């Protein structure tokens, strides 16, 4: 079959990791007899440099006319001093919003091949880590009213956390649906001991839970959740939370699995066209050095195959290829330890592509 994929390479290591993912997708195309037509619209700093804005309308249009979007990463020191509305990150928030991608799914899995890479002690990871953060992505404080005003103490800046029942319901349903096919537990994370938005979040989630009698609902305050993640991560199955709490907890969840360079994500809305991206950033310090870990992007491409293109066998082929390359001892610098084989970013892409072809 033929598919159109928008590849938003972005900044920093973005082009390197998306190129590695494309080499794997090309292998999938050969192996399974598909044709992937890639478009490369600009986003982030790259778009600012060409068009003066982080998200040109032409990029939104290209994404909307594609069946899926693969994204690298945006941002870098070059654009750090621009005003807020012109920063590369605004491009990322803008495309999530323009495509209505309210559900951000971030699985954190401790690969058995990489147990040693987790910074947690063995006795804590012995029961494994296999959780998914379901993060609300286009509401909350990221999109609430913000600005500058005068206060009795002089100039004051403010940002607003606001959630409607509808916004909470739709993300909660995604979390419960996901839990149904996993270990059937949803931990809803909030700050309901302080915030009104969290109180509404909590009562709304409880209502949604009534339609999922087979799934256990647990509520947890965000500070406790941050602590429980390092105390006993095996207690979590699906973590359901707001935009900002999800941003923070998903970095923590990624780190305890050993490398932020390994974790993919999908961002979904009501249409089939999702956006798939690694959860890490643009790593300007190693950009252009062929040293990045492309696995998170390659696994994001696997999520793209199954979720937006309905190609589950192809997605499994990519996941298995990643496992085989890791079990053969290949490592990018971020997960390298003595005795393993060193791979650059592009080499890792080639190795995984070869495994797909030779499976
Ligand atoms: C993420 C990132 C973004 C976010 C930034 C780059 C705007 O941290 O995808 O987690 O906060 O959503
Ligand atoms: Mg983040």
mmCIF file of C-alpha atoms in Angstrom, residues 172-293:
data_model
loop_
_atom_site.group_PDB
_atom_site.id
_atom_site.type_symbol
_atom_site.label_atom_id
_atom_site.label_comp_id
_atom_site.label_asym_id
_atom_site.label_seq_id
_atom_site.Cartn_x
_atom_site.Cartn_y
_atom_site.Cartn_z
ATOM 1 C CA UNK A 172 -9.603 9.567 30.869
ATOM 2 C CA UNK A 173 -11.390 7.335 28.376
ATOM 3 C CA UNK A 174 -8.127 6.856 26.470
ATOM 4 C CA UNK A 175 -6.354 5.818 29.678
ATOM 5 C CA UNK A 176 -9.051 3.329 30.717
ATOM 6 C CA UNK A 177 -9.236 1.858 27.214
ATOM 7 C CA UNK A 178 -5.489 1.324 27.272
ATOM 8 C CA UNK A 179 -5.583 -0.213 30.760
ATOM 9 C CA UNK A 180 -8.226 -2.732 29.657
ATOM 10 C CA UNK A 181 -5.640 -4.428 27.462
ATOM 11 C CA UNK A 182 -2.841 -4.174 30.016
ATOM 12 C CA UNK A 183 -2.804 -4.853 33.769
ATOM 13 C CA UNK A 184 -6.146 -3.056 34.281
ATOM 14 C CA UNK A 185 -5.049 -0.327 36.648
ATOM 15 C CA UNK A 186 -5.244 3.437 36.163
ATOM 16 C CA UNK A 187 -3.440 5.768 38.554
ATOM 17 C CA UNK A 188 -4.854 9.254 38.104
ATOM 18 C CA UNK A 189 -2.302 11.824 39.230
ATOM 19 C CA UNK A 190 -3.380 15.277 40.400
ATOM 20 C CA UNK A 191 -2.970 17.867 43.134
ATOM 21 C CA UNK A 192 -6.561 17.743 44.391
ATOM 22 C CA UNK A 193 -5.477 18.678 47.910
ATOM 23 C CA UNK A 194 -4.727 22.176 46.580
ATOM 24 C CA UNK A 195 -6.054 22.857 43.073
ATOM 25 C CA UNK A 196 -9.691 23.264 42.016
ATOM 26 C CA UNK A 197 -8.800 22.106 38.518
ATOM 27 C CA UNK A 198 -7.512 18.881 40.103
ATOM 28 C CA UNK A 199 -10.703 18.436 42.133
ATOM 29 C CA UNK A 200 -12.779 18.573 38.958
ATOM 30 C CA UNK A 201 -10.238 16.278 37.298
ATOM 31 C CA UNK A 202 -10.671 13.732 40.100
ATOM 32 C CA UNK A 203 -14.483 13.662 40.152
ATOM 33 C CA UNK A 204 -14.619 13.493 36.360
ATOM 34 C CA UNK A 205 -12.163 10.594 36.205
ATOM 35 C CA UNK A 206 -14.203 8.750 38.855
ATOM 36 C CA UNK A 207 -17.317 9.122 36.678
ATOM 37 C CA UNK A 208 -15.541 7.806 33.592
ATOM 38 C CA UNK A 209 -14.231 4.870 35.672
ATOM 39 C CA UNK A 210 -17.822 3.712 36.255
ATOM 40 C CA UNK A 211 -17.969 2.619 32.613
ATOM 41 C CA UNK A 212 -14.854 0.485 33.094
ATOM 42 C CA UNK A 213 -15.733 -1.841 35.991
ATOM 43 C CA UNK A 214 -12.840 -4.194 35.179
ATOM 44 C CA UNK A 215 -10.253 -1.475 35.608
ATOM 45 C CA UNK A 216 -9.064 -0.416 39.038
ATOM 46 C CA UNK A 217 -8.826 3.345 39.622
ATOM 47 C CA UNK A 218 -6.372 4.782 42.091
ATOM 48 C CA UNK A 219 -5.840 8.495 42.816
ATOM 49 C CA UNK A 220 -2.445 9.861 43.728
ATOM 50 C CA UNK A 221 -1.083 13.327 44.438
ATOM 51 C CA UNK A 222 1.655 14.349 42.045
ATOM 52 C CA UNK A 223 4.347 14.787 44.686
ATOM 53 C CA UNK A 224 3.697 11.293 45.995
ATOM 54 C CA UNK A 225 3.649 9.921 42.430
ATOM 55 C CA UNK A 226 7.102 11.398 41.778
ATOM 56 C CA UNK A 227 8.328 9.612 44.890
ATOM 57 C CA UNK A 228 6.536 6.305 44.219
ATOM 58 C CA UNK A 229 8.067 6.150 40.736
ATOM 59 C CA UNK A 230 11.527 5.760 42.227
ATOM 60 C CA UNK A 231 10.391 3.791 45.294
ATOM 61 C CA UNK A 232 8.482 1.061 43.449
ATOM 62 C CA UNK A 233 7.804 1.695 39.745
ATOM 63 C CA UNK A 234 6.305 -1.786 39.311
ATOM 64 C CA UNK A 235 3.118 -0.611 41.063
ATOM 65 C CA UNK A 236 2.161 1.496 38.020
ATOM 66 C CA UNK A 237 0.331 0.344 34.925
ATOM 67 C CA UNK A 238 -1.352 3.386 33.329
ATOM 68 C CA UNK A 239 -0.659 6.836 34.771
ATOM 69 C CA UNK A 240 -3.324 9.349 33.731
ATOM 70 C CA UNK A 241 -2.458 12.984 34.244
ATOM 71 C CA UNK A 242 -2.538 16.592 33.099
ATOM 72 C CA UNK A 243 -0.321 18.294 30.570
ATOM 73 C CA UNK A 244 2.287 19.675 32.954
ATOM 74 C CA UNK A 245 2.344 16.838 35.482
ATOM 75 C CA UNK A 246 2.643 14.430 32.551
ATOM 76 C CA UNK A 247 5.540 16.389 31.111
ATOM 77 C CA UNK A 248 7.427 16.099 34.375
ATOM 78 C CA UNK A 249 6.536 12.522 35.312
ATOM 79 C CA UNK A 250 7.243 11.160 31.834
ATOM 80 C CA UNK A 251 10.840 12.420 31.994
ATOM 81 C CA UNK A 252 11.201 10.729 35.361
ATOM 82 C CA UNK A 253 9.614 7.523 34.057
ATOM 83 C CA UNK A 254 11.979 7.596 31.086
ATOM 84 C CA UNK A 255 15.069 8.074 33.194
ATOM 85 C CA UNK A 256 14.394 5.135 35.491
ATOM 86 C CA UNK A 257 14.276 2.825 32.464
ATOM 87 C CA UNK A 258 17.873 3.659 31.686
ATOM 88 C CA UNK A 259 17.822 6.045 28.800
ATOM 89 C CA UNK A 260 15.646 8.827 27.691
ATOM 90 C CA UNK A 261 16.991 7.907 24.241
ATOM 91 C CA UNK A 262 14.865 4.762 24.113
ATOM 92 C CA UNK A 263 11.326 5.929 24.723
ATOM 93 C CA UNK A 264 8.832 6.662 21.952
ATOM 94 C CA UNK A 265 5.518 8.463 22.180
ATOM 95 C CA UNK A 266 2.369 8.954 20.234
ATOM 96 C CA UNK A 267 0.045 11.924 20.272
ATOM 97 C CA UNK A 268 -3.488 11.194 19.157
ATOM 98 C CA UNK A 269 -6.759 12.962 18.620
ATOM 99 C CA UNK A 270 -10.064 11.945 17.128
ATOM 100 C CA UNK A 271 -8.695 11.326 13.635
ATOM 101 C CA UNK A 272 -6.365 8.481 12.666
ATOM 102 C CA UNK A 273 -3.513 10.836 11.850
ATOM 103 C CA UNK A 274 -1.253 10.914 14.890
ATOM 104 C CA UNK A 275 2.071 12.511 15.644
ATOM 105 C CA UNK A 276 4.887 10.267 16.755
ATOM 106 C CA UNK A 277 8.030 11.502 18.435
ATOM 107 C CA UNK A 278 10.748 10.455 20.850
ATOM 108 C CA UNK A 279 10.169 11.867 24.302
ATOM 109 C CA UNK A 280 13.638 13.406 24.480
ATOM 110 C CA UNK A 281 14.691 16.820 23.225
ATOM 111 C CA UNK A 282 16.966 18.125 20.487
ATOM 112 C CA UNK A 283 20.241 17.568 22.437
ATOM 113 C CA UNK A 284 22.143 20.473 20.826
ATOM 114 C CA UNK A 285 25.355 19.394 22.589
ATOM 115 C CA UNK A 286 25.669 16.283 20.425
ATOM 116 C CA UNK A 287 23.925 17.549 17.280
ATOM 117 C CA UNK A 288 25.771 16.806 14.044
ATOM 118 C CA UNK A 289 28.104 14.297 15.729
ATOM 119 C CA UNK A 290 26.225 11.145 14.682
ATOM 120 C CA UNK A 291 26.161 10.218 18.390
ATOM 121 C CA UNK A 292 22.446 10.354 19.205
ATOM 122 C CA UNK A 293 20.370 7.312 20.030
#
